[in-house]
mmCIF file of C-alpha atoms in Angstrom:
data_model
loop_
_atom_site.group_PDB
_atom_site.id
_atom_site.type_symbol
_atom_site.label_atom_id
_atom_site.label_comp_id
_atom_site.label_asym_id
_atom_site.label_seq_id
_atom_site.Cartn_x
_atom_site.Cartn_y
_atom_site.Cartn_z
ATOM 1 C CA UNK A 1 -4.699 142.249 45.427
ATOM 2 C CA UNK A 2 -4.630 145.296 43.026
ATOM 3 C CA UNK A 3 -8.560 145.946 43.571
ATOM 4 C CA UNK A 4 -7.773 147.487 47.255
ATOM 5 C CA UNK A 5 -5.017 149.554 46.217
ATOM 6 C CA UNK A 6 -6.949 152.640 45.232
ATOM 7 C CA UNK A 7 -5.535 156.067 44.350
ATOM 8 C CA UNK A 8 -6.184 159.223 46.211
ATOM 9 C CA UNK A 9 -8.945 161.553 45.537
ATOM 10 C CA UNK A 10 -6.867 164.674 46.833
ATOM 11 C CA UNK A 11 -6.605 167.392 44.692
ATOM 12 C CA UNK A 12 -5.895 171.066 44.125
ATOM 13 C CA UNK A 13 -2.829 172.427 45.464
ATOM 14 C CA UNK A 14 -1.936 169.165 47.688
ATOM 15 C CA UNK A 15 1.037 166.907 46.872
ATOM 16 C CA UNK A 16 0.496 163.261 46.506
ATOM 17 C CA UNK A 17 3.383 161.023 46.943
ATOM 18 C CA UNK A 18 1.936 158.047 45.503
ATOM 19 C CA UNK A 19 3.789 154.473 47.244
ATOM 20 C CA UNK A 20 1.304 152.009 46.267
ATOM 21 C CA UNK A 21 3.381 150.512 43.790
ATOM 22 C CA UNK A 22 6.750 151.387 42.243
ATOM 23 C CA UNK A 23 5.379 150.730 38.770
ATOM 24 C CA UNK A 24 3.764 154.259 39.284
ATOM 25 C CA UNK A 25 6.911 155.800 38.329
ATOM 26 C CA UNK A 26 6.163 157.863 34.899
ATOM 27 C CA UNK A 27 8.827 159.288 32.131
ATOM 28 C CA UNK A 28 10.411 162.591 32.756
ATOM 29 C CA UNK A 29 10.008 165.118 30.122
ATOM 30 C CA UNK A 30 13.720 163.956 28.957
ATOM 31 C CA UNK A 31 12.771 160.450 28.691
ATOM 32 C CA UNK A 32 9.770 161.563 26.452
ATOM 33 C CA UNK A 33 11.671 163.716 24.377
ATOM 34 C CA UNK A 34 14.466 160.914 23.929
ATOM 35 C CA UNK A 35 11.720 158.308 22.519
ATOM 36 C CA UNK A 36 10.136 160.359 20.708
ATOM 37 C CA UNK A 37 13.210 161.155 17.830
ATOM 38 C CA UNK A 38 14.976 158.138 18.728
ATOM 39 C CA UNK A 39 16.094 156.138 15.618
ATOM 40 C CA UNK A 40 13.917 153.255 15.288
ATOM 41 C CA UNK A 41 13.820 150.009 12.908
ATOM 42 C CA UNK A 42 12.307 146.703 12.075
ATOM 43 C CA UNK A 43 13.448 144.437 15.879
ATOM 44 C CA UNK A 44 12.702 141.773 13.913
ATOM 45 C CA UNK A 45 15.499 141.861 11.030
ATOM 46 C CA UNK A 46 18.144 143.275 13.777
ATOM 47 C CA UNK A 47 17.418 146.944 12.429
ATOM 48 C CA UNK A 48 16.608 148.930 14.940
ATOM 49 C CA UNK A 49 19.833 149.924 16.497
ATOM 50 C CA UNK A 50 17.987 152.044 19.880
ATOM 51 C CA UNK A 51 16.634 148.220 20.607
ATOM 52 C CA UNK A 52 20.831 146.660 20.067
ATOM 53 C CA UNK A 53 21.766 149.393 22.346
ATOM 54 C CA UNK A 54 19.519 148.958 25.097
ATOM 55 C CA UNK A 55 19.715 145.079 24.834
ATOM 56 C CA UNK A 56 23.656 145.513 25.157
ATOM 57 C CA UNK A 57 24.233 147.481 27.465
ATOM 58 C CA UNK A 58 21.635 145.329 29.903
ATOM 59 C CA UNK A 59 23.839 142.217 28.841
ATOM 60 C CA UNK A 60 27.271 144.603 30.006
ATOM 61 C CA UNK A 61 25.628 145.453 33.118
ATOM 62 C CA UNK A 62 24.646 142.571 34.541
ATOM 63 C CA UNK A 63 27.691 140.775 32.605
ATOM 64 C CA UNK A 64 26.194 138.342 31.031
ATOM 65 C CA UNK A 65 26.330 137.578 27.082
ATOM 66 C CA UNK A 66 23.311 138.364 25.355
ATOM 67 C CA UNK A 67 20.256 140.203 26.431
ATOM 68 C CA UNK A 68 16.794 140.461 25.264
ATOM 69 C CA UNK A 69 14.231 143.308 25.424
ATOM 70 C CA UNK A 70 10.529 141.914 26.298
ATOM 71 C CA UNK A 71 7.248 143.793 26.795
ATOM 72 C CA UNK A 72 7.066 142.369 30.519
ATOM 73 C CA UNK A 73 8.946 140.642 33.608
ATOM 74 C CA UNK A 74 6.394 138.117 33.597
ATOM 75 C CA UNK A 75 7.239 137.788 29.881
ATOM 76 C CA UNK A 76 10.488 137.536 30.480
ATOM 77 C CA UNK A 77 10.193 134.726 33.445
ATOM 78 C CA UNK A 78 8.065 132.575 31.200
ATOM 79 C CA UNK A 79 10.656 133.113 28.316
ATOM 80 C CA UNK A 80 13.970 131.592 30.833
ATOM 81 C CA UNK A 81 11.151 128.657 31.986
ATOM 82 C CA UNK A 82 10.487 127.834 28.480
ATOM 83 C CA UNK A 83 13.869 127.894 27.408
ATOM 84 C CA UNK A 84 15.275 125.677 30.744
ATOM 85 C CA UNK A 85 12.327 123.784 30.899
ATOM 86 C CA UNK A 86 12.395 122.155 27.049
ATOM 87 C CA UNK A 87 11.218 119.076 27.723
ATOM 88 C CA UNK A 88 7.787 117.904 28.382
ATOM 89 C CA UNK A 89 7.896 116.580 31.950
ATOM 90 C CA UNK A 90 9.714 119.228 33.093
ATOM 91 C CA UNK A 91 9.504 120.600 36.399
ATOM 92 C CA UNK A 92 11.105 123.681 38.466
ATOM 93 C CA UNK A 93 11.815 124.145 42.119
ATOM 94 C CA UNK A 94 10.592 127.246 43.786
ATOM 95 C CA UNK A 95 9.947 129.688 46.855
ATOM 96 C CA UNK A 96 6.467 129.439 47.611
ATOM 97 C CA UNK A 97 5.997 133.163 47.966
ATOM 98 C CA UNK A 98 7.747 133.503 44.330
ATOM 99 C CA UNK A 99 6.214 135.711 42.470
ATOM 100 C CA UNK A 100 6.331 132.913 39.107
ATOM 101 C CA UNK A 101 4.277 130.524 41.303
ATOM 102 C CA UNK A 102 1.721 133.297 43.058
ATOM 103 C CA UNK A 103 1.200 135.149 40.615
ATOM 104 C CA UNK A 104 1.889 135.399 36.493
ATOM 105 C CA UNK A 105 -1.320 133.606 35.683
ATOM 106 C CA UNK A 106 0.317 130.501 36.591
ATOM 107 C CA UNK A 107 1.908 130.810 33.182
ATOM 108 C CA UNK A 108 4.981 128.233 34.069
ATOM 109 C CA UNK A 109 1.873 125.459 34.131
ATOM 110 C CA UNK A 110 -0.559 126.914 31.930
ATOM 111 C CA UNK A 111 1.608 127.879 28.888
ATOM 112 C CA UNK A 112 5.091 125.992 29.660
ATOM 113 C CA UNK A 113 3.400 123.318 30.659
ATOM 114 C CA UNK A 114 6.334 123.186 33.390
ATOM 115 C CA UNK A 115 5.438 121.717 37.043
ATOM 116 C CA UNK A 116 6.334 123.754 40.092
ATOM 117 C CA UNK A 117 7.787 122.162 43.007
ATOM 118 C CA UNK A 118 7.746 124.522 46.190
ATOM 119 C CA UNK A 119 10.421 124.999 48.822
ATOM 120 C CA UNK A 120 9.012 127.480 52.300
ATOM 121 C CA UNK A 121 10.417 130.748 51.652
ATOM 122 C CA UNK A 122 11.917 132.336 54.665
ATOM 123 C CA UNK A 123 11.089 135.573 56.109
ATOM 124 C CA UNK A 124 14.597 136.975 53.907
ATOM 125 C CA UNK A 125 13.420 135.492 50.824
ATOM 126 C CA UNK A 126 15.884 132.460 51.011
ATOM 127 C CA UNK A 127 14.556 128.729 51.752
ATOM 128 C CA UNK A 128 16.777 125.730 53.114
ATOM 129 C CA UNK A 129 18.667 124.542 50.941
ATOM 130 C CA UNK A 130 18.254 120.851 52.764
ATOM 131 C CA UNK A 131 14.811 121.388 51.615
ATOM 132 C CA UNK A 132 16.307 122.193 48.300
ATOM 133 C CA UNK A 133 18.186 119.097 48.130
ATOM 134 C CA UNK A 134 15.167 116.996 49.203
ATOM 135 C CA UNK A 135 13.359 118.679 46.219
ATOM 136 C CA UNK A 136 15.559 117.499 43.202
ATOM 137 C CA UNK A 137 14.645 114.584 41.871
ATOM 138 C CA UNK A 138 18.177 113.225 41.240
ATOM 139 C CA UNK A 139 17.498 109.862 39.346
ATOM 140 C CA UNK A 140 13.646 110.425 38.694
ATOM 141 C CA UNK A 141 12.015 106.850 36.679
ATOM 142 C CA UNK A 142 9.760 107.159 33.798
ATOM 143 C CA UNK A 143 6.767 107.935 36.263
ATOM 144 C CA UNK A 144 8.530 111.371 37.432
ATOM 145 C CA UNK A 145 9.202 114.860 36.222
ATOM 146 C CA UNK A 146 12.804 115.814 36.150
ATOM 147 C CA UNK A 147 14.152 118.408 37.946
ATOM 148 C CA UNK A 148 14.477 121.223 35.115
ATOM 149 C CA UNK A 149 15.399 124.846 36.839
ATOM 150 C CA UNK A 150 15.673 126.712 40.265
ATOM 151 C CA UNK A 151 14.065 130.148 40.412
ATOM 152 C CA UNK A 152 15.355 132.741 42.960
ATOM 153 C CA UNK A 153 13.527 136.048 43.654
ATOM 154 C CA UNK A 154 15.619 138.792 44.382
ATOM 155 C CA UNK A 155 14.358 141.310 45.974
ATOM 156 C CA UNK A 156 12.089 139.015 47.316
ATOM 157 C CA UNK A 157 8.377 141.149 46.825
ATOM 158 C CA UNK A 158 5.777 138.873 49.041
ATOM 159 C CA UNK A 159 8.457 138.757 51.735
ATOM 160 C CA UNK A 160 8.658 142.204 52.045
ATOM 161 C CA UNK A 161 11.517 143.615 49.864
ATOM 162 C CA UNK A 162 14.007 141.275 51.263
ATOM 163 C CA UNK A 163 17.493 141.423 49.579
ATOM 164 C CA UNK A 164 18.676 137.645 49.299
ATOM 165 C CA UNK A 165 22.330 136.969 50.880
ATOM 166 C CA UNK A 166 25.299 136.504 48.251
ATOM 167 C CA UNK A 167 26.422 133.902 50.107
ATOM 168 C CA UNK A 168 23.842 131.806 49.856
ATOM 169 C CA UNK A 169 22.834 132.461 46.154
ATOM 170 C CA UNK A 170 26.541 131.336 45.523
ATOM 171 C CA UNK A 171 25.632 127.867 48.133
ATOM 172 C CA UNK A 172 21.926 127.429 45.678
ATOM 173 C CA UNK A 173 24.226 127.846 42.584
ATOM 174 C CA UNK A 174 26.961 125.263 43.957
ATOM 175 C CA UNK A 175 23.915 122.768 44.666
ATOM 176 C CA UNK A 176 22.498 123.266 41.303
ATOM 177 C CA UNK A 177 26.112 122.844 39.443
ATOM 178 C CA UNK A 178 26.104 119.309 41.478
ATOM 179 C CA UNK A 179 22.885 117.878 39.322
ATOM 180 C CA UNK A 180 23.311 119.988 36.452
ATOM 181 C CA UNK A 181 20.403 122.192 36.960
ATOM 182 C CA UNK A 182 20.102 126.108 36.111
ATOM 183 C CA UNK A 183 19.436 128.773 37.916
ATOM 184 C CA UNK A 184 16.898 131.691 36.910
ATOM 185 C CA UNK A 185 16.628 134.837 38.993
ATOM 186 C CA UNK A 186 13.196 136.765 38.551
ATOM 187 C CA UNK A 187 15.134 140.027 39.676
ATOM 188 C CA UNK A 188 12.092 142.375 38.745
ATOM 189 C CA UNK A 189 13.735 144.974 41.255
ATOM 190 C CA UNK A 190 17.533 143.781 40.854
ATOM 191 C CA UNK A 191 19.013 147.485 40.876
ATOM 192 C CA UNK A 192 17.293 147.520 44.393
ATOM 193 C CA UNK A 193 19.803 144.748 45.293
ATOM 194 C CA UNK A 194 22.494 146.026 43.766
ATOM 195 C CA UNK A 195 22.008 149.382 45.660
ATOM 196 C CA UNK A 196 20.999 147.584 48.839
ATOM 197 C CA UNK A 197 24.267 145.849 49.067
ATOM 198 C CA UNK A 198 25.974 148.371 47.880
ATOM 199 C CA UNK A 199 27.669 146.188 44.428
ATOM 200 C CA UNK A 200 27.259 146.637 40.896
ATOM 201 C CA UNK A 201 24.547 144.667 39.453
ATOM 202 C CA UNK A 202 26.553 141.976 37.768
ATOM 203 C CA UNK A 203 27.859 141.185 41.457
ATOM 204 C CA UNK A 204 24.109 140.180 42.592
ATOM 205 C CA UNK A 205 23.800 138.073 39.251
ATOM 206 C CA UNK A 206 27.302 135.897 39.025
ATOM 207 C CA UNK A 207 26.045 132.778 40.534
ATOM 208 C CA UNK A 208 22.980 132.801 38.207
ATOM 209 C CA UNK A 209 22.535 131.315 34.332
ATOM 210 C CA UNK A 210 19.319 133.619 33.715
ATOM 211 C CA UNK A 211 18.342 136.812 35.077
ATOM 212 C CA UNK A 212 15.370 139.390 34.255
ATOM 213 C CA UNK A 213 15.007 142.613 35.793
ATOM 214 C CA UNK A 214 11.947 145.308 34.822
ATOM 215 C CA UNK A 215 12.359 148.699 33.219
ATOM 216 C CA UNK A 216 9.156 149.960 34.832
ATOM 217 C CA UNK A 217 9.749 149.229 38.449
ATOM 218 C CA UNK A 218 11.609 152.560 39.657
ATOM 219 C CA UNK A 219 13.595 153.343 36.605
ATOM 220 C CA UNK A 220 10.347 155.346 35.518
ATOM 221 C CA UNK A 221 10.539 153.239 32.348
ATOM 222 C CA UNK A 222 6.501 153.447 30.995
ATOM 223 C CA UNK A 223 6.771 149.438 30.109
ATOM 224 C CA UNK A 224 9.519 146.481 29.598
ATOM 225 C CA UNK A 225 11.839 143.999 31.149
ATOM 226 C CA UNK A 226 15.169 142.251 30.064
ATOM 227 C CA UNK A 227 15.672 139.155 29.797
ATOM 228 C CA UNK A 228 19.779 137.938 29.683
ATOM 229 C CA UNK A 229 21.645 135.240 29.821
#
């Protein structure tokens, strides 16, 4: 898709406003000049404190209890699939316009190992949830996958920016608490929600177990996603 999105060759004293993707947004001088003496340590051992505060304060916004900073939102979707999906035979339930089963290099099958079963999105992102029910595989026999995770895309990017309904995240939740299944939201452009429905972010993620949302998409981040729980 990216191949016929090309950038314009305008130049001189014309102003571009460039809309071909949101992940165009760049760092403001401030934004440099706060990376660049930021205190910094080694992730690994817990050490560097700029990488506790940003992970914390994600996990406060979207209150939930731990958060985790990742190089990617398809990183982080593969990371809430692997860690839902822990079981060989597993297999997940999604929209199929999500952006985990479109897109992502397949990773959910290719590194996961994780089968996808699809649901029709809707033109607002949602799908019916009596297709939803018809999906889980409630007493599945040795020959079967079992029904591991639901994924949720919020905004919904393939159909069109869509903000899903609260209601009806809280009615996909309820169905999933029935069988004992989690529920991951790939929430690449969350704030958008939020702002959409005018609620604070944590609002648009109660009635989900996992939740990512990107740095780089409109927060003019230059790379990284969360992932929290």
């Amino acid at each position: 898709m990216y191949e016929k999105i090309i950038k314009s060759d305008l130049s001189g004293d014309v102003r571009i406003v460039d809309l071909r993707s949101d992940t165009i947004s760049k760092p403001t001088q401030e934004m440099r000049e706060a990376m660049y003496t930021a205190i910094v340590g080694d992730d690994v051992y817990g050490e560097d404190p700029t990488v506790d505060q940003l992970e914390q304060k994600a996990a406060e916004l979207l209150g939930k209890e731990d958060a985790l900073f990742v190089c990617s939102g398809t990183m982080a979707n593969l990371i809430a699939i692997m860690v839902h999906c822990n079981k060989r035979g597993s297999e997940l339930i999604s929209g199929d316009r999500g952006h985990t089963f479109r897109f992502e290099q397949g990773g959910s099958a290719q590194i996961a190992g994780v089968q996808t079963a699809l649901v029709k999105n809707n033109e607002d992102g949602t799908f019916s949830l009596d297709e939803l029910r018809e999906r889980i595989r409630k007493n599945p026999d040795m020959h079967e996958p079992q029904t591991s995770l639901i994924v949720v895309e919020n905004t919904h990017n393939l159909c069109g920016g869509k903000v899903l309904p609260l209601d009806w995240l809280e009615k996909v939740s309820f169905i999933a608490a029935e069988h004992n299944i989690p529920v991951h939201m790939d929430g690449a452009r969350l704030m958008n929600a939020a702002v959409y429905l005018k609620v604070p972010p944590r609002r648009v993620v109660r009635d989900v177990d996992t939740v990512c949302f990107c740095l780089s998409k409109g927060l003019g981040c230059p790379v990284g996603a969360s992932e929290t729980r």
